[in-house]
Tab-separated table of C-alpha atoms in Angstrom:
chain	number	residue	atom	x	y	z
A	1	MET	CA	0.000	0.000	0.000
A	2	ASN	CA	1.262	3.479	-0.814
A	3	GLU	CA	1.656	6.231	1.753
A	4	SER	CA	-1.583	8.019	0.821
A	5	VAL	CA	-3.713	5.046	1.828
A	6	TRP	CA	-2.143	4.915	5.290
A	7	SER	CA	-2.048	8.699	5.763
A	8	PRO	CA	-4.999	8.736	8.250
A	9	MET	CA	-2.822	6.746	10.665
A	10	LYS	CA	-0.576	9.812	10.987
A	11	ILE	CA	-3.429	11.636	12.731
A	12	SER	CA	-3.217	10.794	16.439
A	13	ILE	CA	-6.948	10.814	17.203
A	14	TYR	CA	-7.730	8.565	14.227
A	15	ARG	CA	-4.856	6.263	15.186
A	16	SER	CA	-6.196	5.991	18.757
A	17	PHE	CA	-9.672	5.262	17.426
A	18	TRP	CA	-8.308	2.637	15.016
A	19	ILE	CA	-6.385	0.835	17.765
A	20	CYS	CA	-9.416	0.755	20.077
A	21	ALA	CA	-11.674	-0.450	17.246
A	22	PHE	CA	-9.099	-3.076	16.257
A	23	LEU	CA	-9.009	-4.517	19.780
A	24	SER	CA	-12.807	-4.479	20.010
A	25	ASN	CA	-13.195	-6.274	16.662
A	26	LEU	CA	-10.537	-8.779	17.710
A	27	GLY	CA	-12.570	-9.573	20.821
A	28	THR	CA	-15.736	-9.894	18.757
A	29	TRP	CA	-14.194	-12.481	16.412
A	30	ILE	CA	-12.807	-14.412	19.382
A	31	GLN	CA	-16.306	-14.489	20.848
A	32	ASP	CA	-17.935	-15.479	17.538
A	33	VAL	CA	-15.836	-18.638	17.460
A	34	ALA	CA	-16.668	-19.426	21.083
A	35	ALA	CA	-20.394	-18.664	20.725
A	36	SER	CA	-20.922	-20.931	17.727
A	37	TRP	CA	-18.794	-23.621	19.402
A	38	VAL	CA	-20.913	-23.482	22.580
A	39	MET	CA	-24.150	-23.461	20.573
A	40	THR	CA	-23.223	-26.630	18.672
A	41	HIS	CA	-22.712	-28.321	22.051
A	42	LEU	CA	-26.078	-27.112	23.345
A	43	ASN	CA	-28.128	-28.048	20.261
A	44	THR	CA	-27.372	-29.828	16.981
A	45	SER	CA	-30.323	-28.512	14.924
A	46	PRO	CA	-29.146	-26.382	11.954
A	47	LEU	CA	-32.180	-24.127	12.467
A	48	VAL	CA	-31.389	-23.479	16.137
A	49	ILE	CA	-27.697	-22.925	15.384
A	50	SER	CA	-28.605	-20.461	12.621
A	51	LEU	CA	-30.599	-18.441	15.177
A	52	LEU	CA	-27.262	-17.304	16.616
A	53	SER	CA	-26.498	-15.398	13.413
A	54	PHE	CA	-30.137	-14.294	13.250
A	55	SER	CA	-30.063	-12.836	16.785
A	56	ASN	CA	-26.953	-10.806	15.956
A	57	SER	CA	-28.418	-9.394	12.729
A	58	LEU	CA	-32.098	-8.817	13.603
A	59	PRO	CA	-31.655	-5.750	15.884
A	60	VAL	CA	-29.891	-3.824	13.106
A	61	LEU	CA	-33.052	-4.047	11.002
A	62	PHE	CA	-35.148	-2.240	13.630
A	63	LEU	CA	-32.659	-0.050	15.496
A	64	SER	CA	-30.074	1.243	13.032
A	65	ILE	CA	-32.261	3.945	11.432
A	66	PRO	CA	-33.570	5.362	14.755
A	67	ALA	CA	-30.029	5.134	16.173
A	68	GLY	CA	-28.674	7.048	13.188
A	69	LEU	CA	-31.336	9.738	13.544
A	70	ILE	CA	-30.615	10.131	17.264
A	71	ALA	CA	-26.909	10.391	16.516
A	72	ASP	CA	-27.556	13.062	13.902
A	73	GLN	CA	-29.524	15.067	16.460
A	74	GLY	CA	-26.296	15.644	18.396
A	75	HIS	CA	-26.175	12.602	20.686
A	76	ARG	CA	-23.479	10.468	19.136
A	77	ARG	CA	-21.302	10.313	22.227
A	78	LYS	CA	-24.229	9.266	24.445
A	79	VAL	CA	-25.391	6.613	21.977
A	80	LEU	CA	-21.904	5.180	21.559
A	81	LEU	CA	-21.166	5.078	25.291
A	82	PHE	CA	-24.526	3.456	26.078
A	83	ALA	CA	-24.208	0.824	23.338
A	84	GLN	CA	-20.587	-0.073	24.102
A	85	SER	CA	-21.398	-0.375	27.818
A	86	MET	CA	-24.366	-2.613	26.992
A	87	MET	CA	-22.143	-4.987	25.025
A	88	PHE	CA	-19.480	-4.891	27.753
A	89	PHE	CA	-21.928	-6.089	30.425
A	90	ALA	CA	-23.662	-8.641	28.156
A	91	ALA	CA	-20.359	-10.268	27.181
A	92	GLY	CA	-19.266	-10.286	30.823
A	93	LEU	CA	-22.493	-11.972	31.935
A	94	LEU	CA	-22.146	-14.561	29.184
A	95	ALA	CA	-18.596	-15.314	30.352
A	96	TYR	CA	-19.893	-15.848	33.884
A	97	LEU	CA	-22.724	-18.170	32.787
A	98	VAL	CA	-20.394	-20.302	30.677
A	99	TRP	CA	-17.827	-20.424	33.482
A	100	GLN	CA	-20.511	-21.597	35.920
A	101	GLY	CA	-21.905	-24.127	33.439
A	102	GLN	CA	-25.304	-22.412	33.530
A	103	VAL	CA	-25.515	-21.239	29.915
A	104	THR	CA	-28.529	-22.440	27.911
A	105	VAL	CA	-29.707	-21.973	24.339
A	106	ALA	CA	-32.129	-19.299	25.555
A	107	SER	CA	-29.527	-17.360	27.545
A	108	LEU	CA	-26.943	-17.572	24.761
A	109	LEU	CA	-29.435	-16.297	22.181
A	110	SER	CA	-30.778	-13.600	24.533
A	111	LEU	CA	-27.348	-12.197	25.349
A	112	SER	CA	-26.347	-12.425	21.674
A	113	LEU	CA	-29.496	-10.430	20.901
A	114	ILE	CA	-28.503	-7.789	23.451
A	115	MET	CA	-25.050	-7.521	21.896
A	116	GLY	CA	-26.739	-7.306	18.496
A	117	CYS	CA	-28.763	-4.372	19.852
A	118	GLY	CA	-25.559	-2.733	21.011
A	119	PHE	CA	-24.023	-3.194	17.577
A	120	ALA	CA	-27.147	-1.773	15.919
A	121	LEU	CA	-27.100	1.317	18.130
A	122	THR	CA	-23.356	1.792	17.691
A	123	ASN	CA	-22.760	1.346	13.998
A	124	PRO	CA	-24.485	4.365	12.339
A	125	ALA	CA	-22.807	6.828	14.721
A	126	PHE	CA	-19.593	4.810	14.629
A	127	GLN	CA	-19.467	4.934	10.838
A	128	SER	CA	-19.988	8.705	10.820
A	129	VAL	CA	-17.282	9.223	13.453
A	130	LEU	CA	-14.883	7.249	11.270
A	131	THR	CA	-14.689	10.010	8.659
A	132	ASP	CA	-15.135	12.939	11.065
A	133	LEU	CA	-11.704	12.228	12.534
A	134	VAL	CA	-9.853	13.019	9.301
A	135	PRO	CA	-9.918	15.780	6.649
A	136	ASN	CA	-12.317	15.389	3.717
A	137	GLN	CA	-9.616	14.287	1.292
A	138	MET	CA	-8.774	11.333	3.570
A	139	HIS	CA	-12.300	9.936	3.926
A	140	THR	CA	-11.835	7.098	1.451
A	141	SER	CA	-8.459	6.166	2.929
A	142	ALA	CA	-9.881	6.280	6.452
A	143	VAL	CA	-12.636	3.814	5.540
A	144	MET	CA	-10.196	1.555	3.695
A	145	VAL	CA	-7.643	1.473	6.536
A	146	TYR	CA	-10.436	0.778	9.027
A	147	TYR	CA	-11.633	-2.209	6.981
A	148	MET	CA	-8.064	-3.450	6.677
A	149	GLY	CA	-7.941	-3.538	10.450
A	150	ILE	CA	-11.242	-5.400	10.607
A	151	ASN	CA	-9.994	-8.027	8.198
A	152	LEU	CA	-6.740	-8.435	10.056
A	153	THR	CA	-8.820	-9.266	13.136
A	154	ARG	CA	-10.689	-11.800	11.000
A	155	VAL	CA	-7.395	-13.645	10.659
A	156	LEU	CA	-6.105	-13.200	14.199
A	157	GLY	CA	-9.408	-13.413	16.100
A	158	PRO	CA	-10.546	-16.896	15.025
A	159	THR	CA	-7.021	-18.269	15.293
A	160	VAL	CA	-6.612	-16.883	18.805
A	161	GLY	CA	-10.173	-17.934	19.609
A	162	GLY	CA	-9.482	-21.510	18.557
A	163	GLY	CA	-6.379	-21.547	20.740
A	164	ILE	CA	-8.328	-20.165	23.707
A	165	LEU	CA	-11.078	-22.752	23.247
A	166	SER	CA	-8.622	-25.633	23.236
A	167	SER	CA	-6.507	-24.330	26.128
A	168	VAL	CA	-8.629	-22.478	28.687
A	169	GLY	CA	-12.223	-22.861	27.443
A	170	PRO	CA	-14.974	-20.630	25.967
A	171	SER	CA	-15.648	-18.589	29.125
A	172	SER	CA	-12.246	-16.920	28.729
A	173	ALA	CA	-13.105	-16.000	25.137
A	174	PHE	CA	-16.284	-14.232	26.282
A	175	LEU	CA	-14.371	-12.465	29.048
A	176	ILE	CA	-11.737	-11.221	26.588
A	177	ASN	CA	-14.508	-9.845	24.371
A	178	SER	CA	-16.043	-8.033	27.339
A	179	VAL	CA	-12.718	-6.390	28.218
A	180	SER	CA	-12.120	-5.449	24.570
A	181	PHE	CA	-14.977	-2.929	24.703
A	182	LEU	CA	-13.195	-0.849	27.353
A	183	GLY	CA	-10.879	0.835	24.848
A	184	LEU	CA	-13.757	2.303	22.820
A	185	ILE	CA	-15.672	3.233	25.975
A	186	ILE	CA	-12.662	5.247	27.177
A	187	PHE	CA	-12.129	6.776	23.717
A	188	PHE	CA	-15.734	7.942	23.380
A	189	TRP	CA	-15.645	9.248	26.952
A	190	ILE	CA	-12.705	11.565	26.233
A	191	TRP	CA	-13.281	12.119	22.476
A	192	PRO	CA	-13.047	15.884	21.770
A	193	VAL	CA	-16.286	16.315	19.820
A	194	ASN	CA	-16.406	19.202	17.378
A	195	THR	CA	-19.275	21.355	18.646
A	196	GLY	CA	-20.332	22.042	15.082
A	197	LEU	CA	-21.058	18.372	14.626
A	198	GLU	CA	-23.208	18.214	17.737
A	199	GLN	CA	-25.737	20.865	16.757
A	200	THR	CA	-29.311	19.635	16.421
A	201	LYS	CA	-30.202	19.011	12.801
A	202	LYS	CA	-33.702	19.183	11.437
A	203	LEU	CA	-35.088	16.515	9.163
A	204	GLU	CA	-35.808	18.033	5.759
A	205	THR	CA	-37.545	16.586	2.700
A	206	LEU	CA	-34.378	17.024	0.662
A	207	ASP	CA	-32.532	14.691	3.015
A	208	TRP	CA	-34.831	11.803	2.105
A	209	ARG	CA	-35.315	12.577	-1.593
A	210	PHE	CA	-32.196	10.650	-2.564
A	211	LEU	CA	-33.189	7.707	-0.388
A	212	PHE	CA	-36.472	7.087	-2.215
A	213	SER	CA	-35.220	7.683	-5.750
A	214	PHE	CA	-35.514	4.815	-8.214
A	215	HIS	CA	-31.736	4.536	-8.476
A	216	ASN	CA	-31.303	4.102	-4.732
A	217	ALA	CA	-34.257	1.731	-4.474
A	218	LYS	CA	-32.438	-0.560	-6.920
A	219	LEU	CA	-29.347	-0.372	-4.709
A	220	TRP	CA	-31.329	-1.352	-1.599
A	221	VAL	CA	-32.964	-4.295	-3.424
A	222	GLU	CA	-29.597	-5.520	-4.682
A	223	ILE	CA	-28.023	-5.256	-1.224
A	224	PHE	CA	-30.904	-7.167	0.354
A	225	CYS	CA	-30.851	-9.971	-2.232
A	226	VAL	CA	-27.069	-10.384	-2.062
A	227	THR	CA	-26.923	-10.475	1.736
A	228	PHE	CA	-29.911	-12.858	1.822
A	229	PHE	CA	-27.952	-15.439	-0.184
A	230	ALA	CA	-24.606	-14.554	1.422
A	231	SER	CA	-25.999	-15.158	4.925
A	232	SER	CA	-26.107	-18.903	4.204
A	233	LEU	CA	-22.395	-19.179	4.935
A	234	TRP	CA	-22.614	-17.394	8.293
A	235	ALA	CA	-25.664	-19.418	9.319
A	236	LEU	CA	-24.408	-22.864	8.299
A	237	TYR	CA	-20.622	-22.953	8.607
A	238	PRO	CA	-20.873	-23.968	12.328
A	239	THR	CA	-23.038	-26.974	11.393
A	240	ARG	CA	-20.831	-27.848	8.447
A	241	GLY	CA	-17.544	-27.575	10.342
A	242	ARG	CA	-18.298	-28.544	13.945
A	243	LEU	CA	-20.969	-31.226	13.456
A	244	GLU	CA	-20.608	-32.651	9.962
A	245	MET	CA	-16.816	-32.440	9.635
A	246	GLU	CA	-16.208	-32.928	13.382
A	247	LEU	CA	-13.408	-30.348	13.527
A	248	ASN	CA	-11.548	-29.842	16.786
A	249	SER	CA	-11.506	-26.401	18.426
A	250	PHE	CA	-8.319	-25.206	16.708
A	251	GLN	CA	-9.388	-26.457	13.253
A	252	TYR	CA	-12.746	-24.804	13.797
A	253	GLY	CA	-11.115	-21.488	14.674
A	254	MET	CA	-9.021	-21.716	11.535
A	255	LEU	CA	-12.186	-21.691	9.407
A	256	LEU	CA	-12.746	-18.014	10.117
A	257	GLY	CA	-8.993	-17.505	9.996
A	258	SER	CA	-9.046	-18.716	6.375
A	259	PHE	CA	-11.933	-16.341	5.711
A	260	GLY	CA	-9.860	-13.498	7.110
A	261	LEU	CA	-6.841	-14.423	4.977
A	262	GLY	CA	-9.019	-14.158	1.872
A	263	ALA	CA	-10.285	-10.781	3.036
A	264	CYS	CA	-6.716	-9.604	3.621
A	265	LEU	CA	-5.787	-10.600	0.069
A	266	SER	CA	-8.647	-8.443	-1.198
A	267	ALA	CA	-7.419	-5.576	0.970
A	268	ILE	CA	-3.921	-5.869	-0.501
A	269	LEU	CA	-5.374	-5.722	-4.027
A	270	SER	CA	-7.962	-3.086	-3.127
A	271	GLU	CA	-6.293	-0.227	-5.006
A	272	LYS	CA	-6.606	-2.210	-8.248
A	273	VAL	CA	-9.979	-3.831	-7.587
A	274	MET	CA	-11.970	-1.077	-5.854
A	275	LEU	CA	-11.484	1.757	-8.318
A	276	PRO	CA	-14.499	4.097	-8.719
A	277	GLY	CA	-14.850	3.249	-12.410
A	278	LYS	CA	-14.855	-0.481	-11.697
A	279	THR	CA	-17.366	-0.560	-8.846
A	280	LYS	CA	-20.127	-2.448	-10.668
A	281	LYS	CA	-17.782	-4.985	-12.241
A	282	SER	CA	-15.910	-5.500	-8.973
A	283	LEU	CA	-19.175	-6.042	-7.125
A	284	ALA	CA	-20.348	-8.558	-9.735
A	285	GLY	CA	-17.049	-10.414	-9.554
A	286	SER	CA	-17.167	-10.494	-5.748
A	287	TYR	CA	-20.663	-12.015	-5.830
A	288	VAL	CA	-19.453	-14.821	-8.085
A	289	ILE	CA	-16.299	-15.517	-6.038
A	290	TYR	CA	-18.291	-15.568	-2.792
A	291	ALA	CA	-20.855	-17.872	-4.431
A	292	VAL	CA	-18.080	-20.287	-5.410
A	293	GLY	CA	-16.925	-20.294	-1.783
A	294	VAL	CA	-20.457	-21.043	-0.544
A	295	GLY	CA	-20.879	-23.849	-3.070
A	296	LEU	CA	-17.521	-25.366	-2.159
A	297	LEU	CA	-18.448	-25.184	1.533
A	298	GLY	CA	-21.420	-27.410	0.746
A	299	PHE	CA	-19.421	-29.761	-1.475
A	300	ALA	CA	-16.274	-30.092	0.662
A	301	PRO	CA	-15.470	-33.804	1.289
A	302	HIS	CA	-12.552	-32.907	3.588
A	303	TYR	CA	-11.807	-30.073	6.004
A	304	GLY	CA	-9.036	-28.817	3.711
A	305	PHE	CA	-11.730	-27.917	1.180
A	306	LEU	CA	-13.549	-25.999	3.921
A	307	TYR	CA	-10.522	-23.746	4.314
A	308	VAL	CA	-10.398	-23.098	0.565
A	309	ALA	CA	-14.129	-22.353	0.580
A	310	MET	CA	-13.810	-19.861	3.426
A	311	PHE	CA	-10.742	-18.277	1.800
A	312	LEU	CA	-12.682	-17.623	-1.435
A	313	ALA	CA	-15.665	-16.342	0.520
A	314	GLY	CA	-13.358	-13.949	2.394
A	315	ILE	CA	-12.045	-12.553	-0.890
A	316	GLY	CA	-15.561	-11.859	-2.100
A	317	TRP	CA	-16.926	-10.618	1.227
A	318	LEU	CA	-14.449	-7.775	1.709
A	319	VAL	CA	-15.082	-6.403	-1.768
A	320	LEU	CA	-18.878	-6.634	-1.650
A	321	SER	CA	-19.241	-5.273	1.895
A	322	THR	CA	-16.768	-2.412	1.339
A	323	LEU	CA	-18.139	-1.331	-2.045
A	324	MET	CA	-21.739	-1.527	-0.800
A	325	ASN	CA	-20.736	0.686	2.120
A	326	MET	CA	-18.962	3.156	-0.170
A	327	SER	CA	-21.939	3.245	-2.561
A	328	SER	CA	-24.193	4.129	0.355
A	329	ARG	CA	-21.768	6.808	1.539
A	330	GLN	CA	-22.087	8.467	-1.870
A	331	ILE	CA	-25.778	8.862	-1.091
A	332	THR	CA	-25.055	10.289	2.364
A	333	GLY	CA	-22.801	12.873	0.757
A	334	LYS	CA	-25.963	14.627	-0.450
A	335	SER	CA	-27.450	14.829	3.030
A	336	HIS	CA	-26.260	16.220	6.354
A	337	LEU	CA	-27.970	13.300	8.124
A	338	LYS	CA	-25.065	10.970	7.455
A	339	ALA	CA	-25.582	8.612	10.396
A	340	THR	CA	-29.271	8.225	9.519
A	341	MET	CA	-28.515	7.353	5.910
A	342	LEU	CA	-25.847	4.896	6.997
A	343	GLY	CA	-28.468	3.442	9.324
A	344	VAL	CA	-30.708	2.819	6.309
A	345	PHE	CA	-27.880	0.995	4.544
A	346	LEU	CA	-27.205	-1.128	7.636
A	347	ALA	CA	-30.919	-1.895	8.058
A	348	VAL	CA	-31.174	-3.188	4.490
A	349	PHE	CA	-27.860	-5.064	4.718
A	350	TYR	CA	-28.739	-6.836	7.954
A	351	ALA	CA	-32.361	-7.435	6.972
A	352	GLY	CA	-30.998	-9.710	4.274
A	353	MET	CA	-28.584	-11.287	6.763
A	354	ALA	CA	-31.241	-11.856	9.450
A	355	ILE	CA	-34.002	-13.176	7.196
A	356	GLY	CA	-31.510	-15.206	5.184
A	357	SER	CA	-29.916	-16.813	8.253
A	358	VAL	CA	-33.141	-18.267	9.612
A	359	SER	CA	-34.347	-19.165	6.105
A	360	TRP	CA	-31.239	-21.180	5.234
A	361	GLY	CA	-31.319	-22.790	8.664
A	362	ALA	CA	-34.887	-23.921	7.948
A	363	VAL	CA	-33.935	-25.237	4.501
A	364	ALA	CA	-31.022	-27.158	6.023
A	365	ARG	CA	-33.290	-28.700	8.641
A	366	LEU	CA	-35.920	-29.737	6.103
A	367	SER	CA	-33.420	-31.116	3.589
A	368	ALA	CA	-29.660	-30.914	4.206
A	369	THR	CA	-26.966	-28.336	4.891
A	370	THR	CA	-25.365	-28.998	1.509
A	371	THR	CA	-28.685	-28.443	-0.265
A	372	ALA	CA	-29.169	-25.061	1.397
A	373	LEU	CA	-25.621	-24.007	0.521
A	374	TYR	CA	-25.997	-25.135	-3.102
A	375	ILE	CA	-29.236	-23.161	-3.549
A	376	ALA	CA	-27.731	-20.040	-1.967
A	377	SER	CA	-24.597	-20.374	-4.082
A	378	LEU	CA	-26.643	-20.652	-7.275
A	379	GLY	CA	-28.802	-17.641	-6.400
A	380	LEU	CA	-25.839	-15.404	-5.629
A	381	ALA	CA	-23.929	-16.577	-8.715
A	382	LEU	CA	-26.903	-15.698	-10.933
A	383	ILE	CA	-27.034	-12.176	-9.471
A	384	GLY	CA	-23.307	-11.743	-10.056
A	385	ILE	CA	-23.313	-13.111	-13.610
A	386	THR	CA	-26.341	-10.981	-14.548
A	387	LYS	CA	-24.724	-7.846	-13.124
A	388	LEU	CA	-21.444	-8.616	-14.870
A	389	TYR	CA	-23.226	-9.133	-18.201
A	390	ARG	CA	-25.126	-5.844	-17.912
A	391	ASN	CA	-21.986	-3.865	-17.144
A	392	TRP	CA	-19.600	-5.520	-19.570
A	393	ASP	CA	-18.181	-3.085	-22.096
């Protein structure tokens, strides 16, 4: 990466934010491995296991838009502190229940839902803070460097999580996640907010005109359909790896580690792949690559194939999630209610994830995990091929 991409890291407040966010995301990935591992020990139904992904995604559908609007009314610090504290206590309670051997399917799903609520409340304001910490000309770089950090945690988190599971048990993983929220809580407590950004903003018709245009409606439909099919991997990889392939804790952790390696490869190639003039083609290509990963996850006769499947899915996921986010930010550029508009994007994105997760879990229960993954792979591949055909010069 050239110096311009990493230039936001020269700004001390952005660098502090990035480090705190990195540690928090690292804790989240460590917990994700532990949570799915614990769930597969509590219940072996693909539908019940898929509810774990569903409980994390569902709150975003209902809370992200109101959370964004509240943040835009000058309450970002309060929203962020409340949400981060909520996740801190929920993760800590989960660690205690697992340590005491008192965790149940209901308590695991309930506390996952609470942490999903915290994520939903946090993300719109969090995403707007991300670019407020740097000058306008660094916005794109700031988003890119942030996502690089996220994808580095996707490599380290599952690997560390697998090691923690096999050495000291899942309760320690939940405790580490709880502690990881402290950095952001401290940052948002002392963050020197620009008073100009905290002034109350009135909701105007012009702010929503772009949202309901035909062009943007097509974007929302595409995002929903893609995440609906893409959610199959997140909902079913625990069943496929832990139950059907009988992976041990370290091998299981390496599944998400392979996903993160693929995402890191995309990040390295991002300057060539994610060019403004190539957005539609890059998105189409990422859909197809992710679809291949999903299909291979269903086909895999050996755990080595699972790693290849997750690696390919990681390549596609970084591109599609980043470019979808950037496309939505282009819309927010025409409105001063940036957090609210980002909340709309997150609501659509996670609506597909939430509805898709429980849907693919139901399909897997009625037929087979491989069948659900094959259908999802085919659907996503068709979207990608169609988009690529329409935008081919």
